[in-house]
mmCIF file of C-alpha atoms in Angstrom:
data_model
loop_
_atom_site.group_PDB
_atom_site.id
_atom_site.type_symbol
_atom_site.label_atom_id
_atom_site.label_comp_id
_atom_site.label_asym_id
_atom_site.label_seq_id
_atom_site.Cartn_x
_atom_site.Cartn_y
_atom_site.Cartn_z
ATOM 1 C CA UNK A 22 153.445 74.227 68.924
ATOM 2 C CA UNK A 23 153.799 70.534 69.968
ATOM 3 C CA UNK A 24 150.701 68.515 70.454
ATOM 4 C CA UNK A 25 150.200 65.250 72.197
ATOM 5 C CA UNK A 26 147.092 63.538 70.802
ATOM 6 C CA UNK A 27 144.868 61.084 72.684
ATOM 7 C CA UNK A 28 141.874 59.366 70.871
ATOM 8 C CA UNK A 29 140.682 56.097 69.709
ATOM 9 C CA UNK A 30 137.783 55.734 67.067
ATOM 10 C CA UNK A 31 137.251 57.402 63.501
ATOM 11 C CA UNK A 32 135.819 60.575 65.231
ATOM 12 C CA UNK A 33 139.296 61.129 66.668
ATOM 13 C CA UNK A 34 141.266 59.991 63.691
ATOM 14 C CA UNK A 35 139.585 62.752 61.702
ATOM 15 C CA UNK A 36 140.863 65.405 64.309
ATOM 16 C CA UNK A 37 144.438 63.845 64.268
ATOM 17 C CA UNK A 38 144.537 64.101 60.429
ATOM 18 C CA UNK A 39 143.347 67.769 60.595
ATOM 19 C CA UNK A 40 146.173 68.606 63.104
ATOM 20 C CA UNK A 41 148.710 66.929 61.115
ATOM 21 C CA UNK A 42 147.712 68.403 57.764
ATOM 22 C CA UNK A 43 147.702 71.848 59.663
ATOM 23 C CA UNK A 44 151.422 71.455 60.372
ATOM 24 C CA UNK A 45 151.302 70.897 64.298
ATOM 25 C CA UNK A 46 154.087 68.687 65.486
ATOM 26 C CA UNK A 47 152.729 65.586 67.048
ATOM 27 C CA UNK A 48 155.501 63.838 68.986
ATOM 28 C CA UNK A 49 153.225 61.188 70.573
ATOM 29 C CA UNK A 50 149.826 59.697 70.138
ATOM 30 C CA UNK A 51 147.885 57.825 72.757
ATOM 31 C CA UNK A 52 145.189 55.393 71.876
ATOM 32 C CA UNK A 53 143.516 52.420 73.374
ATOM 33 C CA UNK A 54 144.913 48.835 73.061
ATOM 34 C CA UNK A 55 144.212 46.856 69.983
ATOM 35 C CA UNK A 56 140.860 45.036 70.242
ATOM 36 C CA UNK A 57 139.375 41.817 68.702
ATOM 37 C CA UNK A 58 137.038 42.612 65.916
ATOM 38 C CA UNK A 59 135.508 41.097 62.803
ATOM 39 C CA UNK A 60 134.289 37.586 62.228
ATOM 40 C CA UNK A 61 137.666 36.148 62.919
ATOM 41 C CA UNK A 62 137.979 38.357 66.158
ATOM 42 C CA UNK A 63 141.547 39.258 65.253
ATOM 43 C CA UNK A 64 143.181 42.059 67.084
ATOM 44 C CA UNK A 65 142.630 45.277 65.143
ATOM 45 C CA UNK A 66 144.245 48.624 65.774
ATOM 46 C CA UNK A 67 142.160 51.702 66.416
ATOM 47 C CA UNK A 68 141.504 54.223 63.592
ATOM 48 C CA UNK A 69 143.862 56.585 65.387
ATOM 49 C CA UNK A 70 146.540 54.185 65.590
ATOM 50 C CA UNK A 71 146.225 53.240 61.993
ATOM 51 C CA UNK A 72 146.548 56.891 60.937
ATOM 52 C CA UNK A 73 149.443 57.576 63.297
ATOM 53 C CA UNK A 74 151.562 54.498 62.167
ATOM 54 C CA UNK A 75 150.846 55.389 58.580
ATOM 55 C CA UNK A 76 152.330 58.754 59.130
ATOM 56 C CA UNK A 77 155.379 57.706 61.321
ATOM 57 C CA UNK A 78 153.978 58.996 64.666
ATOM 58 C CA UNK A 79 154.998 57.332 67.874
ATOM 59 C CA UNK A 80 152.073 55.507 69.533
ATOM 60 C CA UNK A 81 151.573 54.542 73.112
ATOM 61 C CA UNK A 82 148.594 52.170 74.187
ATOM 62 C CA UNK A 83 148.421 51.881 77.929
ATOM 63 C CA UNK A 84 145.469 49.966 79.504
ATOM 64 C CA UNK A 85 145.146 52.880 81.972
ATOM 65 C CA UNK A 86 146.425 56.301 82.965
ATOM 66 C CA UNK A 87 145.500 55.765 86.628
ATOM 67 C CA UNK A 88 148.499 55.070 88.509
ATOM 68 C CA UNK A 89 146.467 54.143 91.611
ATOM 69 C CA UNK A 90 144.611 51.299 89.791
ATOM 70 C CA UNK A 91 144.117 48.294 91.912
ATOM 71 C CA UNK A 92 145.194 46.292 88.953
ATOM 72 C CA UNK A 93 148.974 45.962 89.150
ATOM 73 C CA UNK A 94 149.384 45.637 85.377
ATOM 74 C CA UNK A 95 147.266 48.701 84.691
ATOM 75 C CA UNK A 96 149.038 50.656 87.382
ATOM 76 C CA UNK A 97 152.513 49.764 86.043
ATOM 77 C CA UNK A 98 151.518 50.786 82.448
ATOM 78 C CA UNK A 99 150.005 53.994 83.785
ATOM 79 C CA UNK A 100 153.222 54.874 85.506
ATOM 80 C CA UNK A 101 155.227 54.236 82.475
ATOM 81 C CA UNK A 102 152.808 56.436 80.235
ATOM 82 C CA UNK A 103 153.113 59.123 82.980
ATOM 83 C CA UNK A 104 156.971 59.118 82.786
ATOM 84 C CA UNK A 105 156.677 59.152 79.023
ATOM 85 C CA UNK A 106 154.622 62.233 79.108
ATOM 86 C CA UNK A 107 156.913 63.910 81.446
ATOM 87 C CA UNK A 108 159.772 63.218 79.347
ATOM 88 C CA UNK A 109 158.157 64.254 76.062
ATOM 89 C CA UNK A 110 158.346 68.076 75.227
ATOM 90 C CA UNK A 111 154.812 69.342 74.280
ATOM 91 C CA UNK A 112 152.773 72.288 74.656
ATOM 92 C CA UNK A 113 149.202 70.928 74.817
ATOM 93 C CA UNK A 114 147.207 67.594 74.788
ATOM 94 C CA UNK A 115 144.284 67.212 72.551
ATOM 95 C CA UNK A 116 141.949 64.527 73.558
ATOM 96 C CA UNK A 117 138.911 63.235 71.379
ATOM 97 C CA UNK A 118 136.940 60.120 72.181
ATOM 98 C CA UNK A 119 139.917 58.474 73.927
ATOM 99 C CA UNK A 120 137.924 56.295 76.139
ATOM 100 C CA UNK A 121 140.113 56.363 79.156
ATOM 101 C CA UNK A 122 139.839 58.615 82.075
ATOM 102 C CA UNK A 123 142.558 61.242 82.421
ATOM 103 C CA UNK A 124 143.558 61.518 86.037
ATOM 104 C CA UNK A 125 144.832 64.765 87.601
ATOM 105 C CA UNK A 126 148.337 63.567 87.333
ATOM 106 C CA UNK A 127 147.850 63.715 83.458
ATOM 107 C CA UNK A 128 145.753 66.911 83.396
ATOM 108 C CA UNK A 129 148.333 68.808 85.564
ATOM 109 C CA UNK A 130 151.204 68.292 83.255
ATOM 110 C CA UNK A 131 150.092 70.682 80.425
ATOM 111 C CA UNK A 132 146.754 72.055 79.243
ATOM 112 C CA UNK A 133 144.353 69.439 77.900
ATOM 113 C CA UNK A 134 141.738 70.376 75.271
ATOM 114 C CA UNK A 135 138.889 67.933 74.490
ATOM 115 C CA UNK A 136 136.814 67.834 71.267
ATOM 116 C CA UNK A 137 133.236 67.049 72.455
ATOM 117 C CA UNK A 138 130.477 66.191 70.135
ATOM 118 C CA UNK A 139 127.812 68.262 71.847
ATOM 119 C CA UNK A 140 126.873 71.788 72.610
ATOM 120 C CA UNK A 141 127.711 71.637 76.328
ATOM 121 C CA UNK A 142 126.336 71.298 78.758
ATOM 122 C CA UNK A 143 123.443 69.785 76.818
ATOM 123 C CA UNK A 144 125.041 66.268 76.610
ATOM 124 C CA UNK A 145 127.950 65.364 78.800
ATOM 125 C CA UNK A 146 129.167 61.726 78.742
ATOM 126 C CA UNK A 147 129.819 58.975 76.419
ATOM 127 C CA UNK A 148 127.184 59.026 73.655
ATOM 128 C CA UNK A 149 126.277 62.622 72.932
ATOM 129 C CA UNK A 150 125.361 62.086 69.269
ATOM 130 C CA UNK A 151 123.156 59.332 69.825
ATOM 131 C CA UNK A 152 121.194 60.959 72.754
ATOM 132 C CA UNK A 153 120.837 64.244 70.802
ATOM 133 C CA UNK A 154 118.903 62.358 68.008
ATOM 134 C CA UNK A 155 117.086 60.117 70.321
ATOM 135 C CA UNK A 156 115.905 63.229 72.362
ATOM 136 C CA UNK A 157 114.695 65.022 69.209
ATOM 137 C CA UNK A 158 117.128 67.837 69.587
ATOM 138 C CA UNK A 159 116.954 70.379 66.663
ATOM 139 C CA UNK A 160 120.580 71.149 66.710
ATOM 140 C CA UNK A 161 123.880 69.882 68.187
ATOM 141 C CA UNK A 162 127.516 70.762 67.506
ATOM 142 C CA UNK A 163 131.147 70.741 68.704
ATOM 143 C CA UNK A 164 132.497 72.220 71.867
ATOM 144 C CA UNK A 165 136.318 72.636 72.315
ATOM 145 C CA UNK A 166 136.628 72.622 76.229
ATOM 146 C CA UNK A 167 139.425 72.725 78.635
ATOM 147 C CA UNK A 168 139.522 69.489 80.498
ATOM 148 C CA UNK A 169 139.312 69.163 84.262
ATOM 149 C CA UNK A 170 138.632 66.310 86.665
ATOM 150 C CA UNK A 171 134.852 66.275 86.291
ATOM 151 C CA UNK A 172 133.015 64.541 83.424
ATOM 152 C CA UNK A 173 132.855 67.102 80.527
ATOM 153 C CA UNK A 174 132.536 69.981 83.037
ATOM 154 C CA UNK A 175 135.432 72.143 81.914
ATOM 155 C CA UNK A 176 135.123 75.667 80.683
ATOM 156 C CA UNK A 177 134.271 76.110 77.027
ATOM 157 C CA UNK A 178 136.881 77.544 74.529
ATOM 158 C CA UNK A 179 135.069 77.421 71.056
ATOM 159 C CA UNK A 180 131.592 76.367 70.180
ATOM 160 C CA UNK A 181 130.037 75.690 66.742
ATOM 161 C CA UNK A 182 126.403 74.449 66.181
ATOM 162 C CA UNK A 183 125.006 72.208 63.459
ATOM 163 C CA UNK A 184 121.339 71.516 62.700
ATOM 164 C CA UNK A 185 120.068 67.980 63.067
ATOM 165 C CA UNK A 186 117.843 67.042 60.018
ATOM 166 C CA UNK A 187 114.955 64.626 60.002
ATOM 167 C CA UNK A 188 117.109 62.300 57.835
ATOM 168 C CA UNK A 189 120.143 62.347 60.105
ATOM 169 C CA UNK A 190 121.297 58.983 61.728
ATOM 170 C CA UNK A 191 124.080 58.747 64.271
ATOM 171 C CA UNK A 192 126.248 57.758 61.375
ATOM 172 C CA UNK A 193 125.652 60.830 59.248
ATOM 173 C CA UNK A 194 125.865 63.186 62.164
ATOM 174 C CA UNK A 195 128.974 61.623 63.440
ATOM 175 C CA UNK A 196 130.736 62.323 60.083
ATOM 176 C CA UNK A 197 129.622 65.950 60.048
ATOM 177 C CA UNK A 198 130.756 66.489 63.666
ATOM 178 C CA UNK A 199 134.009 64.672 63.098
ATOM 179 C CA UNK A 200 134.865 67.090 60.290
ATOM 180 C CA UNK A 201 133.676 69.985 62.230
ATOM 181 C CA UNK A 202 135.764 68.942 65.264
ATOM 182 C CA UNK A 203 138.990 68.657 63.124
ATOM 183 C CA UNK A 204 138.400 72.175 61.804
ATOM 184 C CA UNK A 205 137.506 73.667 65.175
ATOM 185 C CA UNK A 206 140.486 72.172 67.140
ATOM 186 C CA UNK A 207 142.947 73.518 64.456
ATOM 187 C CA UNK A 208 141.350 76.957 64.974
ATOM 188 C CA UNK A 209 141.522 76.724 68.798
ATOM 189 C CA UNK A 210 145.194 75.849 68.765
ATOM 190 C CA UNK A 211 146.005 78.721 66.424
ATOM 191 C CA UNK A 212 144.193 81.082 68.693
ATOM 192 C CA UNK A 213 145.804 79.650 71.716
ATOM 193 C CA UNK A 214 149.277 80.302 70.084
ATOM 194 C CA UNK A 215 148.363 83.897 69.808
ATOM 195 C CA UNK A 216 146.701 84.253 73.250
ATOM 196 C CA UNK A 217 143.302 84.632 71.878
ATOM 197 C CA UNK A 218 141.602 81.729 73.408
ATOM 198 C CA UNK A 219 138.945 82.617 76.069
ATOM 199 C CA UNK A 220 137.710 80.153 78.599
ATOM 200 C CA UNK A 221 133.987 80.494 79.421
ATOM 201 C CA UNK A 222 132.345 78.532 82.247
ATOM 202 C CA UNK A 223 129.585 76.218 81.281
ATOM 203 C CA UNK A 224 126.078 77.150 82.278
ATOM 204 C CA UNK A 225 124.847 75.404 85.445
ATOM 205 C CA UNK A 226 121.430 74.763 83.930
ATOM 206 C CA UNK A 227 120.558 72.259 81.129
ATOM 207 C CA UNK A 228 122.956 69.555 81.948
ATOM 208 C CA UNK A 229 122.131 66.023 80.781
ATOM 209 C CA UNK A 230 124.201 62.879 80.948
ATOM 210 C CA UNK A 231 124.610 60.975 77.579
ATOM 211 C CA UNK A 232 124.896 57.526 78.863
ATOM 212 C CA UNK A 233 126.750 54.845 77.034
ATOM 213 C CA UNK A 234 124.425 53.019 74.406
ATOM 214 C CA UNK A 235 123.618 49.324 75.419
ATOM 215 C CA UNK A 236 122.448 46.627 72.937
ATOM 216 C CA UNK A 237 119.399 46.101 75.133
ATOM 217 C CA UNK A 238 118.143 49.626 74.211
ATOM 218 C CA UNK A 239 117.900 48.698 70.580
ATOM 219 C CA UNK A 240 114.883 46.417 70.919
ATOM 220 C CA UNK A 241 111.953 48.632 69.964
ATOM 221 C CA UNK A 242 108.775 48.954 71.979
ATOM 222 C CA UNK A 243 105.965 49.789 69.557
ATOM 223 C CA UNK A 244 103.752 51.256 72.353
ATOM 224 C CA UNK A 245 105.907 54.349 71.963
ATOM 225 C CA UNK A 246 104.945 56.982 69.436
ATOM 226 C CA UNK A 247 105.966 56.768 65.840
ATOM 227 C CA UNK A 248 107.972 59.891 66.307
ATOM 228 C CA UNK A 249 109.956 58.375 69.277
ATOM 229 C CA UNK A 250 110.454 55.158 67.295
ATOM 230 C CA UNK A 251 111.805 57.010 64.277
ATOM 231 C CA UNK A 252 114.421 58.861 66.458
ATOM 232 C CA UNK A 253 115.513 55.690 68.043
ATOM 233 C CA UNK A 254 115.973 53.859 64.691
ATOM 234 C CA UNK A 255 118.145 56.793 63.593
ATOM 235 C CA UNK A 256 119.909 57.189 66.880
ATOM 236 C CA UNK A 257 120.972 53.441 66.898
ATOM 237 C CA UNK A 258 122.103 53.530 63.231
ATOM 238 C CA UNK A 259 124.870 52.238 62.800
ATOM 239 C CA UNK A 260 125.240 50.806 66.228
ATOM 240 C CA UNK A 261 123.857 48.967 67.825
ATOM 241 C CA UNK A 262 121.180 48.810 65.185
ATOM 242 C CA UNK A 263 117.434 48.957 66.289
ATOM 243 C CA UNK A 264 115.665 45.647 66.032
ATOM 244 C CA UNK A 265 112.313 43.920 66.431
ATOM 245 C CA UNK A 266 111.185 40.240 66.121
ATOM 246 C CA UNK A 267 108.549 38.755 63.974
ATOM 247 C CA UNK A 268 107.622 34.985 64.328
ATOM 248 C CA UNK A 269 110.775 34.633 66.468
ATOM 249 C CA UNK A 270 113.033 36.101 63.693
ATOM 250 C CA UNK A 271 115.003 39.220 64.688
ATOM 251 C CA UNK A 272 115.011 42.024 62.068
ATOM 252 C CA UNK A 273 117.251 44.916 62.012
ATOM 253 C CA UNK A 274 115.412 48.254 61.308
ATOM 254 C CA UNK A 275 117.716 50.899 59.645
ATOM 255 C CA UNK A 276 115.353 53.606 58.367
ATOM 256 C CA UNK A 277 111.805 54.648 58.948
ATOM 257 C CA UNK A 278 109.426 57.495 58.577
ATOM 258 C CA UNK A 279 106.787 58.662 61.148
ATOM 259 C CA UNK A 280 103.261 59.111 59.797
ATOM 260 C CA UNK A 281 100.638 61.169 61.475
ATOM 261 C CA UNK A 282 97.822 58.817 60.750
ATOM 262 C CA UNK A 283 96.859 56.618 63.890
ATOM 263 C CA UNK A 284 95.453 53.129 63.884
ATOM 264 C CA UNK A 285 93.194 51.258 66.436
ATOM 265 C CA UNK A 286 95.280 48.192 65.794
ATOM 266 C CA UNK A 287 97.517 46.793 68.525
ATOM 267 C CA UNK A 288 101.093 48.444 68.664
ATOM 268 C CA UNK A 289 103.397 46.477 66.455
ATOM 269 C CA UNK A 290 100.665 45.274 64.182
ATOM 270 C CA UNK A 291 101.828 45.411 60.510
ATOM 271 C CA UNK A 292 99.077 47.253 58.704
ATOM 272 C CA UNK A 293 100.467 47.054 55.173
ATOM 273 C CA UNK A 294 103.484 45.479 53.499
ATOM 274 C CA UNK A 295 103.153 45.884 49.827
ATOM 275 C CA UNK A 296 104.602 47.915 46.914
ATOM 276 C CA UNK A 297 101.992 50.465 47.056
ATOM 277 C CA UNK A 298 102.071 51.446 50.772
ATOM 278 C CA UNK A 299 105.480 50.039 51.945
ATOM 279 C CA UNK A 300 105.665 48.464 55.363
ATOM 280 C CA UNK A 301 103.407 50.378 57.746
ATOM 281 C CA UNK A 302 103.338 49.450 61.576
ATOM 282 C CA UNK A 303 100.896 50.561 64.263
ATOM 283 C CA UNK A 304 102.384 52.466 67.134
ATOM 284 C CA UNK A 305 101.200 53.893 70.421
ATOM 285 C CA UNK A 306 100.623 57.161 68.661
ATOM 286 C CA UNK A 307 100.774 57.554 64.867
ATOM 287 C CA UNK A 308 102.115 54.864 62.430
ATOM 288 C CA UNK A 309 105.558 54.036 61.323
ATOM 289 C CA UNK A 310 106.576 53.341 57.595
ATOM 290 C CA UNK A 311 109.788 51.219 57.642
ATOM 291 C CA UNK A 312 111.997 52.017 54.832
ATOM 292 C CA UNK A 313 115.149 49.822 55.254
ATOM 293 C CA UNK A 314 115.387 46.431 56.846
ATOM 294 C CA UNK A 315 117.827 43.499 57.247
ATOM 295 C CA UNK A 316 117.126 39.979 58.236
ATOM 296 C CA UNK A 317 119.829 37.655 59.815
ATOM 297 C CA UNK A 318 122.552 36.988 57.506
ATOM 298 C CA UNK A 319 121.200 39.248 54.844
ATOM 299 C CA UNK A 320 121.883 42.720 53.398
ATOM 300 C CA UNK A 321 120.186 45.833 54.296
ATOM 301 C CA UNK A 322 117.289 46.320 51.834
ATOM 302 C CA UNK A 323 114.703 48.855 50.898
ATOM 303 C CA UNK A 324 111.295 47.880 52.173
ATOM 304 C CA UNK A 325 110.004 47.045 48.660
ATOM 305 C CA UNK A 326 112.946 44.642 48.209
ATOM 306 C CA UNK A 327 112.717 43.309 51.698
ATOM 307 C CA UNK A 328 109.167 42.031 51.394
ATOM 308 C CA UNK A 329 109.937 40.075 48.302
ATOM 309 C CA UNK A 330 111.893 37.494 50.235
ATOM 310 C CA UNK A 331 110.253 38.120 53.565
ATOM 311 C CA UNK A 332 106.421 38.597 53.523
ATOM 312 C CA UNK A 333 105.236 40.697 56.497
ATOM 313 C CA UNK A 334 101.560 41.646 55.760
ATOM 314 C CA UNK A 335 99.206 40.618 58.674
ATOM 315 C CA UNK A 336 102.095 39.905 61.082
ATOM 316 C CA UNK A 337 103.235 41.628 64.215
ATOM 317 C CA UNK A 338 106.509 43.171 65.244
ATOM 318 C CA UNK A 339 107.421 42.789 68.985
#
């Protein structure tokens, strides 16, 4: 079976590796153009491109696949990519976190299977892992779905669930789901080869949209409950990183623990910041013990280490 792969970040690179190691022939890889990154803002290839190039796979990086784009450069690149797909013998396209819309002109060439990091239709859209943690979901998983024009609306082909623990962040859950996605897409293609893959329409009830995460969301509001704040801190780890300010200094908050005990203090007030109690903050409901923090230009530190160089007792987070 010949597979064209379309994906961009590490989540997709794990799936590409799984397909390659399973022996599928991959004549072409689509990924987004190189982007500036790092302190020097030098152009950096995507994780998918790095893997593809290292293993001798041909890579195509169009700005768009929409041939009707009003931007003439994007439209021209889309036309060239479309012709490349038409001229490449393949059986199926696998898509994982590609980041570009696949128009009907692409979807109609060959079957397109998507690796989606959610138990559809619970979270459709760009940030299903973040939103599942933020919402307090008890489980998530991978859905292998057949792509159609709607946003993550296609029929489901394979589904596997995974519990979300109280310690999971987006980073840890991403890694678990990436590995699961790689295993499940290999299983799906093997079943497809033998005509054993059954498409099941998504339920109409329970649909939610996982909107892309914005940096503005990461500023914490301590009038929320400690449980909600704990979820947000884990959901925004590693990106964009939850934060709060104290005396005008922005502090990143990477780990926390919701405590049941409430306080009559104003939300955001630091109730304790010492070796015995750790860093405890008043919230709208309950209190929050901060366990991992980072000041500007510094490293992530456990609370006990952080307060040695940044005393917080008696101050207020806002």
